[in-house]
Coordinates of C-alpha atoms and ligand atoms in Angstrom, one line a residue:
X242 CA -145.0 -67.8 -66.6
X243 CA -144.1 -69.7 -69.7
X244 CA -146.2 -72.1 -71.1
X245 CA -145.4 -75.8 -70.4
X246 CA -147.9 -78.5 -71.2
X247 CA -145.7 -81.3 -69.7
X248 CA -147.8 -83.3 -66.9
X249 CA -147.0 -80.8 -63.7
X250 CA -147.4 -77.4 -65.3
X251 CA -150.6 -78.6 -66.8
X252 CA -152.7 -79.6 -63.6
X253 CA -151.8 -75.8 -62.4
X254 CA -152.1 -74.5 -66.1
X255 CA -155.2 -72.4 -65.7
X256 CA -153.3 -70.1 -63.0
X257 CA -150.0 -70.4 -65.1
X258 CA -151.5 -70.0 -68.4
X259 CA -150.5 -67.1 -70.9
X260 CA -153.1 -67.8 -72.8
X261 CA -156.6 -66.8 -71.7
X262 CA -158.6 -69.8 -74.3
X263 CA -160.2 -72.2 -71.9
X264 CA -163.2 -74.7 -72.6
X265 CA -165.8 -76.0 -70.6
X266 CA -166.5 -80.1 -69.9
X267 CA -169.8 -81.4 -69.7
X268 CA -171.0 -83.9 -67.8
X269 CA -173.4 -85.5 -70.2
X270 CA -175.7 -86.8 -67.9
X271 CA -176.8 -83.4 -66.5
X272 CA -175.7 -81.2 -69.6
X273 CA -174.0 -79.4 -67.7
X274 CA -170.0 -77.8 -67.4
X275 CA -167.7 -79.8 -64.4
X276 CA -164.6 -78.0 -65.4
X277 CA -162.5 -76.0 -67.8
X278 CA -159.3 -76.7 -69.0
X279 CA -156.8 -75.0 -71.7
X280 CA -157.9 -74.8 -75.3
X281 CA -154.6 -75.5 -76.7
X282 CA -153.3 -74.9 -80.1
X283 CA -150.9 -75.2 -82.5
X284 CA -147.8 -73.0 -80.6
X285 CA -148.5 -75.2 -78.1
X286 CA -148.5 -78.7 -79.4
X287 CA -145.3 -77.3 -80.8
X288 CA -143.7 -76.5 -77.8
X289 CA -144.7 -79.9 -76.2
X290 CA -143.3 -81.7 -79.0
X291 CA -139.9 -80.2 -78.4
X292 CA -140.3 -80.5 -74.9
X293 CA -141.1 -84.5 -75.5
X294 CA -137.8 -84.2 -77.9
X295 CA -135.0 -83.4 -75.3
X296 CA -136.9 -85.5 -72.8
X297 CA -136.6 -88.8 -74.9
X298 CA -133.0 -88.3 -75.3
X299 CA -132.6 -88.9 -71.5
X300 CA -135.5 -91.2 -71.0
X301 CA -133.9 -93.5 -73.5
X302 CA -130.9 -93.8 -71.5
X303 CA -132.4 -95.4 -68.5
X304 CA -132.0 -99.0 -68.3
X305 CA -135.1 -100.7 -68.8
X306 CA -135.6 -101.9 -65.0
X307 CA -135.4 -97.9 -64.0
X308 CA -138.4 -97.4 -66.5
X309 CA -140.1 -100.4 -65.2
X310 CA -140.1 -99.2 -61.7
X311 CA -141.6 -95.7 -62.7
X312 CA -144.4 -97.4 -64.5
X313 CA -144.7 -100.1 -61.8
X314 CA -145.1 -97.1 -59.5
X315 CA -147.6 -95.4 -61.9
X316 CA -149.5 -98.4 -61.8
X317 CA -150.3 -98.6 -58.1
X318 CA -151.2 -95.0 -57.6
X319 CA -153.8 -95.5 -60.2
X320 CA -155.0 -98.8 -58.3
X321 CA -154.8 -96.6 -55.2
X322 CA -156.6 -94.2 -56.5
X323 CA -159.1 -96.1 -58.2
X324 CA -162.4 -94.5 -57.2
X325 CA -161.5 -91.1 -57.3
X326 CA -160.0 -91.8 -61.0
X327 CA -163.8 -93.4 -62.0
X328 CA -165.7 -90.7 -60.5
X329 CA -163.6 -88.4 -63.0
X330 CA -164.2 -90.8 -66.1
X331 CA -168.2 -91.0 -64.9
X332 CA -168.7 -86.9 -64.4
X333 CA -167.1 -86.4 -67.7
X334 CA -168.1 -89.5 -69.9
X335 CA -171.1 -91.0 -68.4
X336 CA -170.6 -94.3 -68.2
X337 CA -172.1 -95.9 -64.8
X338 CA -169.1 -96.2 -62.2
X339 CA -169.4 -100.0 -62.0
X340 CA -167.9 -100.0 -65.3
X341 CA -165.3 -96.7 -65.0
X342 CA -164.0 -98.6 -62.0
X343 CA -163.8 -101.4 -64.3
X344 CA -162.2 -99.4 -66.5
X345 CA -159.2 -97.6 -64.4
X346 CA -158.2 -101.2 -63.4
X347 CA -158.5 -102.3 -66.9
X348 CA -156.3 -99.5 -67.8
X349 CA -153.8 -99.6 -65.1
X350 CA -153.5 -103.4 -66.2
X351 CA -151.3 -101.7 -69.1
X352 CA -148.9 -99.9 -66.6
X353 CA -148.4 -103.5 -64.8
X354 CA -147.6 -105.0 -68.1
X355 CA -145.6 -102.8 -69.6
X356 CA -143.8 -102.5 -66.7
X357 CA -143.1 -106.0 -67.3
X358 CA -142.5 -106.4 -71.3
X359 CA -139.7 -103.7 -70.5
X360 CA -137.2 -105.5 -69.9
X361 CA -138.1 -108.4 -72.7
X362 CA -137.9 -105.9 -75.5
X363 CA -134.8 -108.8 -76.4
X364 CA -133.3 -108.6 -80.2
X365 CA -131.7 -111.0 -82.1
X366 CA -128.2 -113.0 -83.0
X367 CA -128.4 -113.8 -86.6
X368 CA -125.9 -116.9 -87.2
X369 CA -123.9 -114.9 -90.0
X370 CA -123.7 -115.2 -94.0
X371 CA -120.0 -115.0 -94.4
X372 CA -116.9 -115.7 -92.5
X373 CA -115.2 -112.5 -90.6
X374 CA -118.9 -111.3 -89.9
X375 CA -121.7 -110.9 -86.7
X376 CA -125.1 -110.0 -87.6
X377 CA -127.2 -108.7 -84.6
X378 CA -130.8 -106.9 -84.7
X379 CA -131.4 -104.8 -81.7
X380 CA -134.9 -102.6 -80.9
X381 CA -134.8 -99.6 -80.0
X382 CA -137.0 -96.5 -78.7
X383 CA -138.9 -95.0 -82.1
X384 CA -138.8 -91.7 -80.1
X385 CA -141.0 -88.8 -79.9
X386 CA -145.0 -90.3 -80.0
X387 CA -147.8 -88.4 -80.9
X388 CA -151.7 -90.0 -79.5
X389 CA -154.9 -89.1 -80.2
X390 CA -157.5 -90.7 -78.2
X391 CA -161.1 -91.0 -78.1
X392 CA -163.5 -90.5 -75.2
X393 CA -165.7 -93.5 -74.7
X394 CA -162.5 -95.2 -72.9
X395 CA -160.9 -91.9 -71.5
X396 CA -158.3 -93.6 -69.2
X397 CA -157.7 -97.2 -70.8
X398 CA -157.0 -96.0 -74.6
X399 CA -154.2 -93.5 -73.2
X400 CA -152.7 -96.0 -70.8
X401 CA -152.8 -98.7 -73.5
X402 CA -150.6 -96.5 -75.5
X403 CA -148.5 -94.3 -73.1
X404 CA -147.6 -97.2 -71.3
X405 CA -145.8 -99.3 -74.0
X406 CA -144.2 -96.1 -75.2
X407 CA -142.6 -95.2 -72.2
X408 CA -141.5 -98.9 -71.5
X409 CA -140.0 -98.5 -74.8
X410 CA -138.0 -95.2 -74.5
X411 CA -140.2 -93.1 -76.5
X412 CA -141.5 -89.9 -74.7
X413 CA -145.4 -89.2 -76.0
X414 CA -147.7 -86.5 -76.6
X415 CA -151.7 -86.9 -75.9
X416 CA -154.4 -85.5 -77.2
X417 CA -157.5 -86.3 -75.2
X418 CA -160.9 -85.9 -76.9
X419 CA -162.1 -82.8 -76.3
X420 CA -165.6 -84.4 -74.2
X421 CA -163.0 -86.1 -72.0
X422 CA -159.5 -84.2 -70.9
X423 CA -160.1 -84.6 -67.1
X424 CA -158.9 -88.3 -67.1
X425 CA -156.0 -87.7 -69.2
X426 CA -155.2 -84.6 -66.5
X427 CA -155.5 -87.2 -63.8
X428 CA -153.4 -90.0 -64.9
X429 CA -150.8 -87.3 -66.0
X430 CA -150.8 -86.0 -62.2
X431 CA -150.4 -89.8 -60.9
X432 CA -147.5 -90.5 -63.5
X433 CA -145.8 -87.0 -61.7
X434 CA -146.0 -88.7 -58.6
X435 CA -145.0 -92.1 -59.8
X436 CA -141.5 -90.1 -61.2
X437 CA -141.9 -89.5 -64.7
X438 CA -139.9 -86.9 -66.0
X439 CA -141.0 -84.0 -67.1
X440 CA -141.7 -84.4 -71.1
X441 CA -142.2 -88.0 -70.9
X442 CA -146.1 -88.0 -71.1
X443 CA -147.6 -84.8 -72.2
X444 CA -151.2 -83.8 -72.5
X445 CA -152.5 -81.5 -74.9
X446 CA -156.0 -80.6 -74.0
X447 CA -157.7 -78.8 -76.8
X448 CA -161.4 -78.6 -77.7
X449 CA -163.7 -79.9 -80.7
X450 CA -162.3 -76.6 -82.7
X451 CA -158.5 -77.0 -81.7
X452 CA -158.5 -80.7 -83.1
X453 CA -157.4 -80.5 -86.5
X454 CA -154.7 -77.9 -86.3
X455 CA -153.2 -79.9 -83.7
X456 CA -153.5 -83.7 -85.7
X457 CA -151.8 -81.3 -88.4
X458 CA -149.2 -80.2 -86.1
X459 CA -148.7 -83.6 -84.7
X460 CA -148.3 -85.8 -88.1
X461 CA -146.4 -83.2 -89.8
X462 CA -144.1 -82.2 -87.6
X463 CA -140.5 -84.4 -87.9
X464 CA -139.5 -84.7 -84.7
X465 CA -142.6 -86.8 -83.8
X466 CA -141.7 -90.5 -85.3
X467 CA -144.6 -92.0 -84.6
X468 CA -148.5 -91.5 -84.8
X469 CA -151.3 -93.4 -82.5
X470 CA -154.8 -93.0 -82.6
X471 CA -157.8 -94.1 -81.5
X472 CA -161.1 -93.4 -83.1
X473 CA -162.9 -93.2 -86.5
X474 CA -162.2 -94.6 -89.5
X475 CA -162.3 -91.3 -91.0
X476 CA -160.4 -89.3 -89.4
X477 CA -157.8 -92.2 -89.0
X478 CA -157.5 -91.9 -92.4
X479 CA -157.1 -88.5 -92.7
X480 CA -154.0 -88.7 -89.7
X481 CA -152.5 -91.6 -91.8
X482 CA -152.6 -89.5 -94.8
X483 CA -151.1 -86.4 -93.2
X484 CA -148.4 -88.4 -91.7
X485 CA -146.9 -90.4 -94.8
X486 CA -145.8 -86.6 -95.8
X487 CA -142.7 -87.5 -92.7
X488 CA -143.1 -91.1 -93.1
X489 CA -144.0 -91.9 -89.5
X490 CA -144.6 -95.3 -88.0
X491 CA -148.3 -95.7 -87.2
X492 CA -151.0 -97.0 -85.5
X493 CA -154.5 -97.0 -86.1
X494 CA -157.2 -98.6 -84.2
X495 CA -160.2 -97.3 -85.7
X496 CA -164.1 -98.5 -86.0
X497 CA -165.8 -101.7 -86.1
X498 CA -168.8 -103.1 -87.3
X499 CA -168.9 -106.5 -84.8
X500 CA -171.1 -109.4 -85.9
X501 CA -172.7 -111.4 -83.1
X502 CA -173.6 -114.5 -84.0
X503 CA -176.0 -116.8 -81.9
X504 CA -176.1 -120.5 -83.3
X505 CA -179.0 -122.8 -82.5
X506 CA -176.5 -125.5 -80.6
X507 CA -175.4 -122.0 -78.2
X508 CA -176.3 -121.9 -74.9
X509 CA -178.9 -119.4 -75.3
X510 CA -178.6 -117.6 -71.8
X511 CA -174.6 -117.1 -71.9
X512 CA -175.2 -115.7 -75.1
X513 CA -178.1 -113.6 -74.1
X514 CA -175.3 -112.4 -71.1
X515 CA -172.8 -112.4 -73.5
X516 CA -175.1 -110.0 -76.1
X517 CA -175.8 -107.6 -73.3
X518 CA -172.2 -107.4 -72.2
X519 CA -170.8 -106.7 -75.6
X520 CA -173.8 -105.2 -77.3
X521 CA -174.6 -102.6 -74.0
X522 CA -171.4 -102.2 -71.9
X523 CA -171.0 -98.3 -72.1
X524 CA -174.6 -97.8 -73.2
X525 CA -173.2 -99.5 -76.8
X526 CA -170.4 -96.8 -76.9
X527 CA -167.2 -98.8 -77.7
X528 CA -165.1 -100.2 -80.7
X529 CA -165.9 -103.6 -79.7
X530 CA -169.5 -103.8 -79.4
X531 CA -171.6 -106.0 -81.3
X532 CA -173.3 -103.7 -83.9
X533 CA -175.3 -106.7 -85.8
X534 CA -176.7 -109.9 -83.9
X535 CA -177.5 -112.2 -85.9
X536 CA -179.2 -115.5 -84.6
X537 CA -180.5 -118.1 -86.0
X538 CA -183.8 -118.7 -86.7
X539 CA -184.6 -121.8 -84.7
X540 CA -183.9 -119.5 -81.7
X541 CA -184.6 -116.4 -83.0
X542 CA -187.8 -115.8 -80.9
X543 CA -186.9 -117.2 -77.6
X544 CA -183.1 -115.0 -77.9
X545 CA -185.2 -111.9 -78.6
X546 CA -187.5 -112.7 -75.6
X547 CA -184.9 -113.3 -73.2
X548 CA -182.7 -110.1 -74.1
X549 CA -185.5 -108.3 -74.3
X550 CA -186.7 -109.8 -70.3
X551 CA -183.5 -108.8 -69.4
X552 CA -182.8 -105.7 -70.4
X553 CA -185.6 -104.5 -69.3
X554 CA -184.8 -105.0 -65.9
X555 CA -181.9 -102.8 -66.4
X556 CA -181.8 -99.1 -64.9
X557 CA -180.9 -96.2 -66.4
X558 CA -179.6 -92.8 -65.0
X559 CA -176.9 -91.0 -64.1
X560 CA -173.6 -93.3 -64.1
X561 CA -172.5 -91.9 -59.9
X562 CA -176.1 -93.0 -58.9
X563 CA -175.9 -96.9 -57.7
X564 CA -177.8 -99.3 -59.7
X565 CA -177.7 -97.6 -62.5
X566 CA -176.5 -99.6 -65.3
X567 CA -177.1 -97.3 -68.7
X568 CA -176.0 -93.8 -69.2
X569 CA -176.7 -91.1 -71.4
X570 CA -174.9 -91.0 -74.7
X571 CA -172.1 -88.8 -74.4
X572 CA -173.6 -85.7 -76.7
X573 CA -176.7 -84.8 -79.1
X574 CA -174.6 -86.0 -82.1
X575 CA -174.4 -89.5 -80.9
X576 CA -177.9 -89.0 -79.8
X577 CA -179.4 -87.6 -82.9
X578 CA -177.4 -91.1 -84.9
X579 CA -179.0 -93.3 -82.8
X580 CA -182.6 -91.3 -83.7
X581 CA -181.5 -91.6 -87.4
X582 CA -181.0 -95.4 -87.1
X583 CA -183.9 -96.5 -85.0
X584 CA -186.1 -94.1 -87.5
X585 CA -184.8 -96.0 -91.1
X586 CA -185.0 -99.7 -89.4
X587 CA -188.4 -99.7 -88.2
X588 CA -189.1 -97.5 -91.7
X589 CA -187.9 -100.5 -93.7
X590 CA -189.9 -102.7 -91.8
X591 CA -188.1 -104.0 -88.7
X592 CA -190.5 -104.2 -85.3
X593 CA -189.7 -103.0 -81.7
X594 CA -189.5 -105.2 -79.3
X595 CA -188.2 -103.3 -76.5
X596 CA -187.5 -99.2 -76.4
X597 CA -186.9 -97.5 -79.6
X598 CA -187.4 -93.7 -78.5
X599 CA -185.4 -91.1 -76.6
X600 CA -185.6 -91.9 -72.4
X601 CA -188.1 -90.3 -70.5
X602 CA -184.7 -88.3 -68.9
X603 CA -184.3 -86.4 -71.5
X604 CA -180.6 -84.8 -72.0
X605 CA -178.7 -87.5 -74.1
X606 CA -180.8 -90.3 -72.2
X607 CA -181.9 -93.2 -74.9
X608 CA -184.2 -96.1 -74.3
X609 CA -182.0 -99.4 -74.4
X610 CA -183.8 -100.7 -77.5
X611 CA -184.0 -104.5 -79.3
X612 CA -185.4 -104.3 -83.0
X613 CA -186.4 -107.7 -84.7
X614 CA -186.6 -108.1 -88.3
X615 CA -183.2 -106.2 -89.0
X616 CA -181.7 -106.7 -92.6
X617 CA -178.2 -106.5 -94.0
X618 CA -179.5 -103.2 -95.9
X619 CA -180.1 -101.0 -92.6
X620 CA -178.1 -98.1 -91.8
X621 CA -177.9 -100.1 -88.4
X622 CA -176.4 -103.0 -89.9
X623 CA -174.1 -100.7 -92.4
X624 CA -172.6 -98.1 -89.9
X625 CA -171.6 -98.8 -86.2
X626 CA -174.4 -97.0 -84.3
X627 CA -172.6 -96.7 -81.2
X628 CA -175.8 -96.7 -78.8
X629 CA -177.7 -99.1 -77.1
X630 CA -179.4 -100.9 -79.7
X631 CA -179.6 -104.2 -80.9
X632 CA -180.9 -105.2 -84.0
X633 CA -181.6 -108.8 -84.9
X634 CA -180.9 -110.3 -87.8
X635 CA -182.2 -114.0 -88.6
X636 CA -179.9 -116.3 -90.3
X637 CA -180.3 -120.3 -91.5
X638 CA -176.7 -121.8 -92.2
X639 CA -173.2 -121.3 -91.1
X640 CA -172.3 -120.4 -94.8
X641 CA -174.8 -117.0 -95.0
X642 CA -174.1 -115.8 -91.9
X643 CA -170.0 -115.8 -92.5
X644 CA -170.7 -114.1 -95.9
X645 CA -172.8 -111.4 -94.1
X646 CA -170.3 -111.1 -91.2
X647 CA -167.6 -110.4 -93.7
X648 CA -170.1 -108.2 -95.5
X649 CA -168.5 -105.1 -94.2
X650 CA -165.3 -102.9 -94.9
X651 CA -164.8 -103.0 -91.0
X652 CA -162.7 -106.2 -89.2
X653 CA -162.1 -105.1 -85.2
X654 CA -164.1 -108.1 -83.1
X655 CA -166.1 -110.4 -83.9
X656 CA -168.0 -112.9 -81.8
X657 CA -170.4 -116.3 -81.9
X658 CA -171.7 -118.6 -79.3
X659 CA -172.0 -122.4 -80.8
X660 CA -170.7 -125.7 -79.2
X661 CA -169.8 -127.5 -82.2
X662 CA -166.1 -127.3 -81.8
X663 CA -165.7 -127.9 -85.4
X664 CA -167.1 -125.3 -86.3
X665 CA -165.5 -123.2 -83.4
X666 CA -162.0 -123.7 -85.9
X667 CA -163.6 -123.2 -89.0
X668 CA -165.5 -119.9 -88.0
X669 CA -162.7 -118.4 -85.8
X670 CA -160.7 -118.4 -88.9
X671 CA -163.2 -117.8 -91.8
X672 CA -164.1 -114.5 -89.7
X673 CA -162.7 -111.2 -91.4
X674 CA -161.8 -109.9 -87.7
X675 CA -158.2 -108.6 -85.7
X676 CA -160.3 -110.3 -82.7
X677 CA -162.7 -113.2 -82.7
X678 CA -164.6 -113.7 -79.1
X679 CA -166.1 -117.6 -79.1
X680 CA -168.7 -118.4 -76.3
X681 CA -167.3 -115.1 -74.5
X682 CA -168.7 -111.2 -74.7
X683 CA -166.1 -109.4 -73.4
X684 CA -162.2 -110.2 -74.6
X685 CA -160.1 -107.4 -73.9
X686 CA -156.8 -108.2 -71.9
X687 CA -153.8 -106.6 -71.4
X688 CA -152.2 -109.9 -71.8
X689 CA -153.7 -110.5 -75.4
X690 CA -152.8 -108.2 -79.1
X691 CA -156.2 -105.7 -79.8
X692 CA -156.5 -104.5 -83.1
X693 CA -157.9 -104.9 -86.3
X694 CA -157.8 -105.6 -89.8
X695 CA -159.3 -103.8 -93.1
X696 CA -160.5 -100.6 -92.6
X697 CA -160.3 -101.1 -88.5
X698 CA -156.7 -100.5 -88.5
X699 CA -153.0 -101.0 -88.3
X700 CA -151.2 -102.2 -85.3
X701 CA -151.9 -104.7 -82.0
X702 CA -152.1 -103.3 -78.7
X703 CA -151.0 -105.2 -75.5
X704 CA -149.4 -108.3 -75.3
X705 CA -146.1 -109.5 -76.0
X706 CA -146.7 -107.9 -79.1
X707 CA -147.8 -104.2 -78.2
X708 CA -144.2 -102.6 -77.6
X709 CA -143.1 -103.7 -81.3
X710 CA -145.4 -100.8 -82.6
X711 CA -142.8 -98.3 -80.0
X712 CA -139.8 -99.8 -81.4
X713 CA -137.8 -100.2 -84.4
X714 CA -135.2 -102.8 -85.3
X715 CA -131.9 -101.8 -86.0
X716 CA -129.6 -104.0 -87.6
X717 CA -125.7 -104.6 -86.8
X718 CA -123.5 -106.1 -89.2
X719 CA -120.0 -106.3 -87.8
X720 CA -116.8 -106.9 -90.3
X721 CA -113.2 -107.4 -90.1
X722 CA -113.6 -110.3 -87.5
X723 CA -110.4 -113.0 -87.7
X724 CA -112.3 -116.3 -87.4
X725 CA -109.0 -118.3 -85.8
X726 CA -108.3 -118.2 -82.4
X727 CA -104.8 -115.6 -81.6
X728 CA -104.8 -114.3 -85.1
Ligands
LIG809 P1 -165.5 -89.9 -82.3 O1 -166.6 -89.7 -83.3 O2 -165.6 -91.3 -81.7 O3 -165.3 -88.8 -81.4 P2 -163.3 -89.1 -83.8 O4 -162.4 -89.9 -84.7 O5 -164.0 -88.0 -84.4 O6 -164.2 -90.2 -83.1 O7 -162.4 -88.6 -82.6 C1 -161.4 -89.3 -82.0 C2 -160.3 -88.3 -81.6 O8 -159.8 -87.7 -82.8 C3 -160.7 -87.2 -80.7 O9 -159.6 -86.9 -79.8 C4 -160.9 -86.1 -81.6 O10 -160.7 -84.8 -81.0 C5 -159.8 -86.3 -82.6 N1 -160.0 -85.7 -83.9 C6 -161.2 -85.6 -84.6 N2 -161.0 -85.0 -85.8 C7 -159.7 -84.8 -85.9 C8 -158.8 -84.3 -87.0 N3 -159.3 -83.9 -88.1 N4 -157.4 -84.3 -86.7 C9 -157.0 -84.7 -85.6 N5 -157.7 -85.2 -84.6 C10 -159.0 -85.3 -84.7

């Protein structure tokens, strides 16, 4: 059978396969494989991309409402299908099913949206320079997209992108992270069913190994027009690089380094809530998360105390058991960071309050952990340790704790808890951040632009604004026009 990684072909590949390369997921919780799928390569990335190529042409060519009603579709099977979708994202990424449930809905919210912003993708009538002319912008599909995406969101990063794409036009490849391809699988099979054509969303599943020489593939091949990715800073970098040699359109939504910040006017137990939800959700795994809390030293000891209360009551455990509200980190590399940062912190002095070794579990388990006595100079405060730690930083005025926000090549999210509404203005926009949460932990929306600024990126996803990054504008100048009437 020949080898056809659009959506269908791929949920049976493993029987249809020509190629014997398969790779095994691991649930990190247990250590243990759930599945194989397809070690792709190059050839095969290829092949999808000119599958994606003749796809586009046609996809284009439905009117918007058509694509709508595809997504629209999309989106319901996913809602339909909710807990069997989270039970999927939990066996393979170990995030405690509370929050994958969260996450499909969060994700499906793209579909809905998209769905929606298709048929407002509106240009413009420019009132023209010179008599005998019409000037008119109009946006159109960029065309074939190529996504990389990470695995600590394994549904919501691929809907966030797949979804404004195809309201756009543009047919898209993904490549799932290699820890997470079973999501990616599943949505693909839903969008089947919701009556995406074949070569409209692709999935490339390809281990650790495979994922170079397929980002190679994927920003240097010309018919892909645009890039997308989610993940680090790095190795954004590295697919930005690669793909100014075609001079594709691109997005980047890479890492963060969030700044907390807990005044002594906040309402100490909303930010305490607020801390746990930003600083914790996904056992500290995401691009948002606060990675340096800084509060203020009037409060400083009663905010550690009450975090600290607080998470301690907190279980942790595999992500299907109920109750469980911390999972594993989702391999020994993000373990063995977390190790390394707890280790230089309390070596240059800071004190632990609550946790600060591996979990009793074992596996990938951590201790959820709060340090006092955290500096600017830590590795914790320097790099985004992506684990459940919080590190507390004091700070005495407004004016120290902004320069030490900023402090950082990073700018994704930021956040503070104050009631001075004053300085709710000023600090909102004296913040070097793409996202600023005030009084609020969690502030991702479909309805609202992500992205950052700096080294966190290029590009806004969701919102009005997200399909602009799938389109480009095209302008019309028409000549020759008699300006009086029956001429
Ligand atoms: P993380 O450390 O969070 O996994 P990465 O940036 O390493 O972040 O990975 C994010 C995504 O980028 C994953 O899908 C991964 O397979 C992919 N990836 C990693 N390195 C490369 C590379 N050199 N070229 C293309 N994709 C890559």
């Amino acid at each position: 059978m020949p080898r056809t990684p659009s959506i269908c072909h791929l949920i049976q590949w493993p029987e249809q396969s020509e190629a014997s390369d398969t790779y095994s997921v691991i649930d990190p919780a247990h250590l243990k494989p759930v599945a194989s799928v397809p070690d792709m390569d190059t050839p095969d990335v290829k092949q999808a991309i000119s599958l994606a190529h003749t796809a586009q042409k046609h996809w284009a060519r439905k009117t918007a409402r058509e694509r709508a009603t595809v997504l629209h579709k999309w989106y319901q099977l996913c809602m339909h299908n909710q807990s069997d979708l989270a039970k999927i994202m939990t066996i393979e990424c170990g995030k405690p099913l509370a929050e994958s449930m969260g996450e499909v809905a969060y994700g499906s919210s793209f579909l809905r949206w998209f769905a929606e912003e298709a048929s407002r993708a509106y240009g413009d009538v420019i009132p023209e320079n010179a008599k005998g002319r019409r000037l008119l912008a109009i946006k159109q599909p960029v065309g074939v997209v190529a996504a990389i995406t990470p695995w600590n969101f394994p549904n919501a990063m691929i809907a966030r992108k797949v979804a404004p794409a195809i309201a756009a036009g543009c047919s898209i490849i993904v490549k799932p992270s290699a820890e997470t391809p079973l999501s990616a699988l599943a949505m693909a099979y839903l969008g089947e069913e919701a009556g995406l054509p074949p070569g409209v969303f692709n999935v490339v599943t390809a281990s650790k190994g495979s994922a170079k020489r397929i980002g190679n593939e994927m920003t240097e091949n010309a018919l892909v027009r645009k890039i997308t990715f989610t993940g680090s800073t790095a190795v954004g970098k590295l697919l930005s690089k690669q793909a100014a040699s075609t001079m594709k359109k691109v997005s980047m939504e890479l890492g963060g380094n969030a700044p907390f910040i807990v005044f002594d006017d906040a309402d100490i137990d909303a930010a305490v809530t607020g801390c746990i939800a930003s600083k914790f959700r996904n056992t500290g795994q995401t691009c948002v998360c606060a990675n340096r809390v800084f509060v203020h030293s009037k409060i400083y000891d009663t905010f550690a105390a009450k975090l600290s209360a607080k998470i301690r009551e907190m279980e942790v455990g595999h992500g299907l058991e109920p109750g469980n509200q911390f999972g594993p980190l989702i391999t020994s590399d993000a373990f063995d960071k977390v190790v390394r940062h707890v280790e230089d912190a309390v070596g240059k002095g800071a004190k632990v309050l609550l946790g600060g070794k591996p979990h009793g579990l074992g596996g990938n388990f951590y201790e959820p952990t709060v340090l006092t006595g955290v500096t600017n100079e830590m590795l914790l405060a320097r790099e985004e340790t992506f684990g459940p730690v919080a590190g507390l930083i004091r700070f005495e005025t407004e004016s120290e704790v902004t320069k030490a926000a900023n402090d950082t090549p990073f700018g994704l999210a930021a956040y503070f808890y104050t009631k001075d509404a004053g300085r709710i203005f000023r600090l909102s926009e004296a913040l070097e951040y793409g996202i600023v949460g005030v009084n609020e932990g969690i502030v991702s929306t479909e309805v609202a632009p992500f992205g950052g600024i700096k080294e966190s990126g290029l590009g806004r996803e969701g919102s009005k604004y997200g399909m602009d990054d799938y389109m480009e504008i095209k302008y019309i100048c028409i000549g020759g026009i008699k300006e009086t009437l029956d001429a």
